[in-house]
mmCIF file of C-alpha atoms in Angstrom:
data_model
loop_
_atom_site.group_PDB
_atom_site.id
_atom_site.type_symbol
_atom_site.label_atom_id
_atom_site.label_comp_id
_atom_site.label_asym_id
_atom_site.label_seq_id
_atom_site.Cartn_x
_atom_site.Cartn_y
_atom_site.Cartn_z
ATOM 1 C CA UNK A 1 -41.488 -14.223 -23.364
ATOM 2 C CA UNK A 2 -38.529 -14.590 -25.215
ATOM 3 C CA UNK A 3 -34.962 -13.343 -23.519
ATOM 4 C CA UNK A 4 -30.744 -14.319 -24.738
ATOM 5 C CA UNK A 5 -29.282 -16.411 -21.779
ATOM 6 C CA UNK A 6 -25.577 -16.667 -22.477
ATOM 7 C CA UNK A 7 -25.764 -15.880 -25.931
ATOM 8 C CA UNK A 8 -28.529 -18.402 -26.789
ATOM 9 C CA UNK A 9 -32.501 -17.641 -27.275
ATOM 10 C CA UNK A 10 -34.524 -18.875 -24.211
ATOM 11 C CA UNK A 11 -38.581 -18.835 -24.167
ATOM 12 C CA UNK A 12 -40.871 -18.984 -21.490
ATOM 13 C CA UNK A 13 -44.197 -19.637 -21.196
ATOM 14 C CA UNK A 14 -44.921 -16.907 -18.684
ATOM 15 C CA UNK A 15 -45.137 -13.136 -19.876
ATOM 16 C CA UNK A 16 -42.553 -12.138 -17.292
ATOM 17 C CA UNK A 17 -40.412 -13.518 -14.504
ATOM 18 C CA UNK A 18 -37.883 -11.953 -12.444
ATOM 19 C CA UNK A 19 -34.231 -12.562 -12.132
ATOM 20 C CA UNK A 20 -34.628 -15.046 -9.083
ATOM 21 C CA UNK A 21 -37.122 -16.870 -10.994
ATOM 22 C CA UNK A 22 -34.900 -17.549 -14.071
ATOM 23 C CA UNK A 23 -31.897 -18.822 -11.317
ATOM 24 C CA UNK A 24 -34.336 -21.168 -10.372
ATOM 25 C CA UNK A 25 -35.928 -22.504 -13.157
ATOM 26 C CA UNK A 26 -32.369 -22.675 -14.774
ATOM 27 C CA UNK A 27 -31.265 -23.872 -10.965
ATOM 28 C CA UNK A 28 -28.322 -21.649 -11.234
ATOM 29 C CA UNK A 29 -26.697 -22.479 -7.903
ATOM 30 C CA UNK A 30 -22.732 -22.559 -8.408
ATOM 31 C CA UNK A 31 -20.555 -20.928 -6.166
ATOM 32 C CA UNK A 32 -19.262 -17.356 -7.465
ATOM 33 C CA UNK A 33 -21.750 -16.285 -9.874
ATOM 34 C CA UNK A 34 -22.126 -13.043 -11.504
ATOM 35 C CA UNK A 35 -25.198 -11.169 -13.556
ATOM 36 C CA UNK A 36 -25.728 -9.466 -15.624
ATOM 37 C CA UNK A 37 -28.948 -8.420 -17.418
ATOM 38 C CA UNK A 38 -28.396 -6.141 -20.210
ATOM 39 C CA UNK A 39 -24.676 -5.567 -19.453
ATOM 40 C CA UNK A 40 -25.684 -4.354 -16.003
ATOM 41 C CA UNK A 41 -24.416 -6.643 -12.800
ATOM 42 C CA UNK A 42 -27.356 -7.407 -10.832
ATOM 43 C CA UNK A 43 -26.256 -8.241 -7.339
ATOM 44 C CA UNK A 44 -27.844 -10.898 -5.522
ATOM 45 C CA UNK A 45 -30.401 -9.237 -3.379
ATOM 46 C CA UNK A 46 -31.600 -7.791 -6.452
ATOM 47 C CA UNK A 47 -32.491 -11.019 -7.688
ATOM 48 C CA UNK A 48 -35.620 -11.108 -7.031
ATOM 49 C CA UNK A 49 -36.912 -7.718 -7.688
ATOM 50 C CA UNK A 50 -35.142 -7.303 -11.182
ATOM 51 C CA UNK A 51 -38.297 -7.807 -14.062
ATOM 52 C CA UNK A 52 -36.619 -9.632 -17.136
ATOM 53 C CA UNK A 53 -38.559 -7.772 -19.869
ATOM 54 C CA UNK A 54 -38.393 -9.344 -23.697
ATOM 55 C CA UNK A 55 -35.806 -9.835 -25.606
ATOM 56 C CA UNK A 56 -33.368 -8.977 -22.294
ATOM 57 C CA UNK A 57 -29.671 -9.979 -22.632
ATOM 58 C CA UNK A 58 -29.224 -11.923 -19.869
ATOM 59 C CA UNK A 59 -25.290 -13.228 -18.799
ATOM 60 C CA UNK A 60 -24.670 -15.715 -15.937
ATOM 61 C CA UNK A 61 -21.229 -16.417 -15.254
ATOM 62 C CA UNK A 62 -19.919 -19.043 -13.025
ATOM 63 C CA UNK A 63 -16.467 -18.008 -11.940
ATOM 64 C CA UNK A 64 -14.599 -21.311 -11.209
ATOM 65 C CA UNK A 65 -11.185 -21.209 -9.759
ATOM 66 C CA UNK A 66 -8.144 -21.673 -12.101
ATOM 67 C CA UNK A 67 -5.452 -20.084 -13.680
ATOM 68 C CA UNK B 1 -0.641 -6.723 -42.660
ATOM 69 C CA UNK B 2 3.019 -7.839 -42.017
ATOM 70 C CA UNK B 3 4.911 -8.549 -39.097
ATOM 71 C CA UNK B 4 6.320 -4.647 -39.419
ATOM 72 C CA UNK B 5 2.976 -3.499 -39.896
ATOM 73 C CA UNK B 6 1.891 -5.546 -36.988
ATOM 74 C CA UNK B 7 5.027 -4.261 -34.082
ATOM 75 C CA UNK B 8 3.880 -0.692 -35.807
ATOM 76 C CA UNK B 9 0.208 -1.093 -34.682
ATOM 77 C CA UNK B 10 1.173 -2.366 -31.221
ATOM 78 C CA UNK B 11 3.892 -0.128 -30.522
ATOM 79 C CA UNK B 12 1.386 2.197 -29.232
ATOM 80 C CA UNK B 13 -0.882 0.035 -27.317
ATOM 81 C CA UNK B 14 -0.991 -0.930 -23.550
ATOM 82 C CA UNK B 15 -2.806 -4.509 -21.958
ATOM 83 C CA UNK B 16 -2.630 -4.415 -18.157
ATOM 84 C CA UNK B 17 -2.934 -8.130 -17.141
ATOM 85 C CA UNK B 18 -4.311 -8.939 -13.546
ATOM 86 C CA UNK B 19 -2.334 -11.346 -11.753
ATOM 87 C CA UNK B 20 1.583 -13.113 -12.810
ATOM 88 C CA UNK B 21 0.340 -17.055 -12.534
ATOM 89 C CA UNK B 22 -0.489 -19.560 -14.988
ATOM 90 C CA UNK B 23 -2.510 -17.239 -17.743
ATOM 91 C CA UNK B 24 -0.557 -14.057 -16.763
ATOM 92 C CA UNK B 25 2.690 -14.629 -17.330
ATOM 93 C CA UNK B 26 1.980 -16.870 -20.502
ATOM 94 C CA UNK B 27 -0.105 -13.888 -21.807
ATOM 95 C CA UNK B 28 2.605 -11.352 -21.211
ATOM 96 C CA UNK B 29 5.006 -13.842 -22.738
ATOM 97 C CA UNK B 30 2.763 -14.368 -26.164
ATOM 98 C CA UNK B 31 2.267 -10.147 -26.390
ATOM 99 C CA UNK B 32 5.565 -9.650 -25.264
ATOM 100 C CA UNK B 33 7.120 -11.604 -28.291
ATOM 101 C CA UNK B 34 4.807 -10.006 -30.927
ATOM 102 C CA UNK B 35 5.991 -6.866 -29.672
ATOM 103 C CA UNK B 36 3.078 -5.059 -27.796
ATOM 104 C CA UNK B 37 4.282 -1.169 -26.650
ATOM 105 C CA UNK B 38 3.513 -1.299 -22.689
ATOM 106 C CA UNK B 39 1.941 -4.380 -20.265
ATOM 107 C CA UNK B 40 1.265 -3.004 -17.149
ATOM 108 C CA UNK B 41 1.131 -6.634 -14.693
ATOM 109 C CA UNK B 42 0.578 -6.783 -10.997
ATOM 110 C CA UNK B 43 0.575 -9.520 -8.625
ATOM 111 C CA UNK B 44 1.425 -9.804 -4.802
ATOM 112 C CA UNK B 45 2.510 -12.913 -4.852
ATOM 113 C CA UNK B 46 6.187 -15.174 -4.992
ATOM 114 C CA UNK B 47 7.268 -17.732 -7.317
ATOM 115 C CA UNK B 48 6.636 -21.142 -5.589
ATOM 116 C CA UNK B 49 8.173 -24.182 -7.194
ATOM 117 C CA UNK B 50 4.894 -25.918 -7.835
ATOM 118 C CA UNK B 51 3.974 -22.842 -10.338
ATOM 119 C CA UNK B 52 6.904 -24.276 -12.389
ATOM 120 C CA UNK B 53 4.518 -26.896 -13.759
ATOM 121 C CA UNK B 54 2.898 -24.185 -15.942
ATOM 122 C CA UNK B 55 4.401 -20.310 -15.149
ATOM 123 C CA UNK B 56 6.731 -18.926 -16.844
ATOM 124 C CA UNK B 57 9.640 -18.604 -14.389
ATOM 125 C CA UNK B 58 12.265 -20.593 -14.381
ATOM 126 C CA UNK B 59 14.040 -23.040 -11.421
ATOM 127 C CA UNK B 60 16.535 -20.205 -10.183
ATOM 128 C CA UNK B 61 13.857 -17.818 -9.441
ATOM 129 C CA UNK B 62 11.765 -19.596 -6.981
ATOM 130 C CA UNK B 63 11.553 -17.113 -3.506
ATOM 131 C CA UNK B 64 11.638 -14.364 -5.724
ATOM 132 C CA UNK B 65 8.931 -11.626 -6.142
ATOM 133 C CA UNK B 66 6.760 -12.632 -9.267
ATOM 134 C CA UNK B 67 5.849 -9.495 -11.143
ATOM 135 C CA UNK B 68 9.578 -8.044 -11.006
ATOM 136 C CA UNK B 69 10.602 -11.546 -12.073
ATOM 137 C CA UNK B 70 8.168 -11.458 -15.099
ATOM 138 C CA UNK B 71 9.374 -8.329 -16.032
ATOM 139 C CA UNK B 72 12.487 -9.421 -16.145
ATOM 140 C CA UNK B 73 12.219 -12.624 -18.655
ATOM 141 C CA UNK B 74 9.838 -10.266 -20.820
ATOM 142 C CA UNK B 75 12.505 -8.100 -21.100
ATOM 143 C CA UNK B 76 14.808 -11.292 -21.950
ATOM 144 C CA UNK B 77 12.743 -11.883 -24.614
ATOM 145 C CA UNK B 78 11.652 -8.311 -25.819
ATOM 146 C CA UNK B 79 14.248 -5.876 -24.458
ATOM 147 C CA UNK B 80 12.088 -2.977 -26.300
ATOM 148 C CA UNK B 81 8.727 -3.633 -24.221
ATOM 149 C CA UNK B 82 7.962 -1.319 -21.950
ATOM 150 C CA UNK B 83 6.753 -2.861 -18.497
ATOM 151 C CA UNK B 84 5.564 -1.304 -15.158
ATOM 152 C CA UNK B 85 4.837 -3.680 -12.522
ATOM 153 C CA UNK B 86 3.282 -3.817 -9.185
ATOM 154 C CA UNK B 87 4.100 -6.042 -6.662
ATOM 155 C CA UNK B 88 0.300 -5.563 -4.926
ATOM 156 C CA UNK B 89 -2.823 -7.763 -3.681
ATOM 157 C CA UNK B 90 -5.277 -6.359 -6.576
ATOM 158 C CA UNK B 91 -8.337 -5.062 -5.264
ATOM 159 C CA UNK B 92 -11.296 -2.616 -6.095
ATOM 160 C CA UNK B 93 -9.437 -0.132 -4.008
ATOM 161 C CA UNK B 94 -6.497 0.105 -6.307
ATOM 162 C CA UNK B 95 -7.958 -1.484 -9.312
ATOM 163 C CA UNK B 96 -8.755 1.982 -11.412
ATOM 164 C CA UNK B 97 -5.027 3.391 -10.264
ATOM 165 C CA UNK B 98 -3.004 0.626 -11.828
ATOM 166 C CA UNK B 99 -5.222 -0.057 -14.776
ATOM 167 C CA UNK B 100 -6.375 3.279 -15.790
ATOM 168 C CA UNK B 101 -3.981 3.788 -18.822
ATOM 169 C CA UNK B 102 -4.745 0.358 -20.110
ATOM 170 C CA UNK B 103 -6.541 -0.511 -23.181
ATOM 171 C CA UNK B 104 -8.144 -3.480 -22.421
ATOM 172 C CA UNK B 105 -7.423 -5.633 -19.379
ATOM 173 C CA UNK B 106 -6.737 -9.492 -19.402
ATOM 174 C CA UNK B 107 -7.799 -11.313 -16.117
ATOM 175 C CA UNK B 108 -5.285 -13.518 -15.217
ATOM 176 C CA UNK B 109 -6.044 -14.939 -11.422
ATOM 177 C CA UNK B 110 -6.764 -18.233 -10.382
ATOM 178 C CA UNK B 111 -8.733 -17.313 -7.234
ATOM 179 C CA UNK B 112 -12.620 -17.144 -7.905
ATOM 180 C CA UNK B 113 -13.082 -14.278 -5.016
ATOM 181 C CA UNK B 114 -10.772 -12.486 -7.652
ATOM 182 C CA UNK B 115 -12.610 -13.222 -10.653
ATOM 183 C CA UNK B 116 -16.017 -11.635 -9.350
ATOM 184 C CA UNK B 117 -13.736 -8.634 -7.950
ATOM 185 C CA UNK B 118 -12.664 -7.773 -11.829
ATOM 186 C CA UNK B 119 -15.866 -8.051 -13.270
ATOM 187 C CA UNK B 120 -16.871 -5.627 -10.910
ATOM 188 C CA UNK B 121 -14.268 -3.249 -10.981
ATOM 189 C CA UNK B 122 -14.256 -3.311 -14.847
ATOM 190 C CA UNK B 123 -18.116 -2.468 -14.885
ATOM 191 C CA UNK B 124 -17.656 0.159 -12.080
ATOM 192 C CA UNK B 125 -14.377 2.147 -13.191
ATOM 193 C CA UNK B 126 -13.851 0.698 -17.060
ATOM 194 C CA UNK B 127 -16.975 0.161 -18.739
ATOM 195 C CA UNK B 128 -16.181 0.678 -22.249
ATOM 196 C CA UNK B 129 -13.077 -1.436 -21.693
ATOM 197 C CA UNK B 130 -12.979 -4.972 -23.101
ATOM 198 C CA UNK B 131 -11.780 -7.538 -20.647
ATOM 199 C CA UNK B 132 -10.637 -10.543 -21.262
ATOM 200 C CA UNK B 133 -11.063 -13.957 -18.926
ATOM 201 C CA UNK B 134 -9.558 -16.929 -18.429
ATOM 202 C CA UNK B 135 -12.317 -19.649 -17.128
ATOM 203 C CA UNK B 136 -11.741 -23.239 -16.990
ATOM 204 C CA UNK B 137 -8.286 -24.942 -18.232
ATOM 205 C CA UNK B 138 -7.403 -27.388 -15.511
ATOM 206 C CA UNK B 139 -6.890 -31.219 -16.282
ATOM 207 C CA UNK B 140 -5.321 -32.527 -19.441
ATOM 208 C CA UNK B 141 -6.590 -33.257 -22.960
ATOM 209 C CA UNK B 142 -9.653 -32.137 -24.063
ATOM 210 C CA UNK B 143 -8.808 -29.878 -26.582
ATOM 211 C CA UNK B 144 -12.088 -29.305 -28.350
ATOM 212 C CA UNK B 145 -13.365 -27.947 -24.828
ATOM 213 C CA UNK B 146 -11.870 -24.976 -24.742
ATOM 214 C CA UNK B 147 -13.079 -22.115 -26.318
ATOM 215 C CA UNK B 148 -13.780 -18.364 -26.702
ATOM 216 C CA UNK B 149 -17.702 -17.086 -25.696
ATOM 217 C CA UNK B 150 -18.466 -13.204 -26.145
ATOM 218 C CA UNK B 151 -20.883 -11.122 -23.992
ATOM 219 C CA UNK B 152 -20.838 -7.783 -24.943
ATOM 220 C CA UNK B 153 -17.325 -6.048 -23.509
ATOM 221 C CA UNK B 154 -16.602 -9.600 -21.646
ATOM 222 C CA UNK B 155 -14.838 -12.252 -23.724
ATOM 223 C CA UNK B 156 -14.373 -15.688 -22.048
ATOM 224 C CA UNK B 157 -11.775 -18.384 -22.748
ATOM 225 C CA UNK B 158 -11.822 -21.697 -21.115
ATOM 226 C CA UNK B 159 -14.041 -24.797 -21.213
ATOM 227 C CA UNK B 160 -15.766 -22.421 -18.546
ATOM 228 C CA UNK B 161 -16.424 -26.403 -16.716
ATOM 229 C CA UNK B 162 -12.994 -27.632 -15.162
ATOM 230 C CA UNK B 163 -12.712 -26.110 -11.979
ATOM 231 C CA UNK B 164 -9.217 -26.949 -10.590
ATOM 232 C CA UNK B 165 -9.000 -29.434 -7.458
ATOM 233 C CA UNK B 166 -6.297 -32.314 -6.131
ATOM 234 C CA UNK B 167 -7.337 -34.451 -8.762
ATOM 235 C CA UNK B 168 -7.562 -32.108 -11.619
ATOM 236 C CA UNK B 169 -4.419 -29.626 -11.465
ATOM 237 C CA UNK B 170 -4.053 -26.903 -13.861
ATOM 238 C CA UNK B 171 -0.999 -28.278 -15.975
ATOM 239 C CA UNK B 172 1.098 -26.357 -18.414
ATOM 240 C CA UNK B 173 -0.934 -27.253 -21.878
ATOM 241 C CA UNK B 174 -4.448 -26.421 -21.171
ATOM 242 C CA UNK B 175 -2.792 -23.129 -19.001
ATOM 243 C CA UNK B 176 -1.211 -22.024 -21.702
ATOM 244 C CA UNK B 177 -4.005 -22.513 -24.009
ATOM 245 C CA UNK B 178 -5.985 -20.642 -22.440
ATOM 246 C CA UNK B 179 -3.581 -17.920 -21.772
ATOM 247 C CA UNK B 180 -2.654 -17.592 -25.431
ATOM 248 C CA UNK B 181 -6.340 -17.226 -26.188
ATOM 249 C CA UNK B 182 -6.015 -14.739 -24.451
ATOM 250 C CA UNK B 183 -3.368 -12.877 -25.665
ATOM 251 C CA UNK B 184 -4.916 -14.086 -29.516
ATOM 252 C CA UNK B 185 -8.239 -11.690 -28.110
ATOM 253 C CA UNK B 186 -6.406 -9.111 -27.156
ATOM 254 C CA UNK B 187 -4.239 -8.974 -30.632
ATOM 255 C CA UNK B 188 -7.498 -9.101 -32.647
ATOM 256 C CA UNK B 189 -8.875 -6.147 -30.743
ATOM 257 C CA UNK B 190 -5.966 -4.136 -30.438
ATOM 258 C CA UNK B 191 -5.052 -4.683 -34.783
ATOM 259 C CA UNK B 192 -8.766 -3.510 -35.844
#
């Protein structure tokens, strides 16, 4: 399946995954994170029951401290 | 379009900018001086003298209460801008109250608990509202790291990689960058 990860064109092998999958295949472990899958914020408990269909937009955003 | 054309444009446009640090008041400085109608700015906090290294306040106003303080040298350099501040802690509770007449919001905090609340509270109460981050500027050099990244209604600046610490302050330059990035975003929106 093919899906956008912060603006760039991912592909994986499987025909779906879920949301927790992709964090850890990507290992996605920083601090603050937020996503969003299709401009939606999926919390963290949804994780793992949230289906990443094809061509998803998916954003994960590591909020680091500054400013 | 000229400079006339330009103030003309802005005149009737309000930015609300979350938080009076490092990217906020450099933000409201930049859209303050190309003549933007209204900022709306809020921050709880007071002017410390180790924000000198990169806010825009000066010596003399260290103790004093930030946002009123930033109104204040905006309206030293723009006397026509119109500003409302609010000397609050923003949170989701009062987020949609002080932003609501804004046309896009600029995040301008520096604590990450912060950061998640605004993404949030944009999604929640302003979804068709661009907002505009500030994520990763601390350190020094490194110019060719910083750099604007769009997702949808969220538009990043930063190197989104330098996450401040002792050993890697944020420092006037790469602040300011950032912050005028910013306020760049927000000028290309608000001219379309």
């Amino acid at each position: 399946m093919k899906i956008t990860l912060n603006n760039r064109p991912e592909t994986f092998e499987s025909t779906s995954m879920t949301m927790g999958e992709l964090m850890r295949i990507k290992n996605f472990t920083y601090k603050k994170i937020i996503v969003k899958v299709n401009n939606k914020i999926v919390e963290p408990h949804e994780y793992d029951s949230t289906i990443l269909n094809e061509n998803d937009i998916v954003v994960v955003l590591h909020l680091l401290a500054g400013g | 379009m000229n400079f006339k054309e330009i103030k003309e444009k802005l005149k009737t446009k309000t930015v609300g900018i979350a938080g009076c640090g490092g990217l906020g008041s450099n933000c409201a400085v930049a859209l303050a001086r190309v003549g933007i109608g209204k900022l709306v700015i809020a921050d709880f906090d007071k002017i410390e003298e180790s924000n000198l290294n990169r806010q825009y306040y000066f010596w003399d106003q260290i103790g004093k209460v930030k946002s009123d303080t930033l109104k204040e040298n905006i309206k030293r350099i723009n006397k026509d801008i119109e500003v409302t501040n609010h000397n609050v802690f923003i949170e989701e509770s009062n987020f949609e109250e002080l932003f609501k007449e804004c046309d896009l919001v600029i995040e301008a905090f520096d604590r990450s608990e912060s950061k998640e609340m605004i993404v949030r509270a944009m999604s929640k109460f302003f979804p068709d509202k661009m907002l505009i981050m500030g994520i990763g500027m601390s350190g020094w050099g490194q110019n060719d790291s910083i750099k604007e990244t769009r997702y949808d209604n969220l538009i990043i600046c930063g190197d989104q990689a330098s996450e401040i610490s002792d050993e890697l302050p944020p420092l006037a330059p790469r602040v300011g960058m950032v912050a005028n990035m910013q306020a760049n975003v927000a000028l290309e929106i608000l001219l379309k």
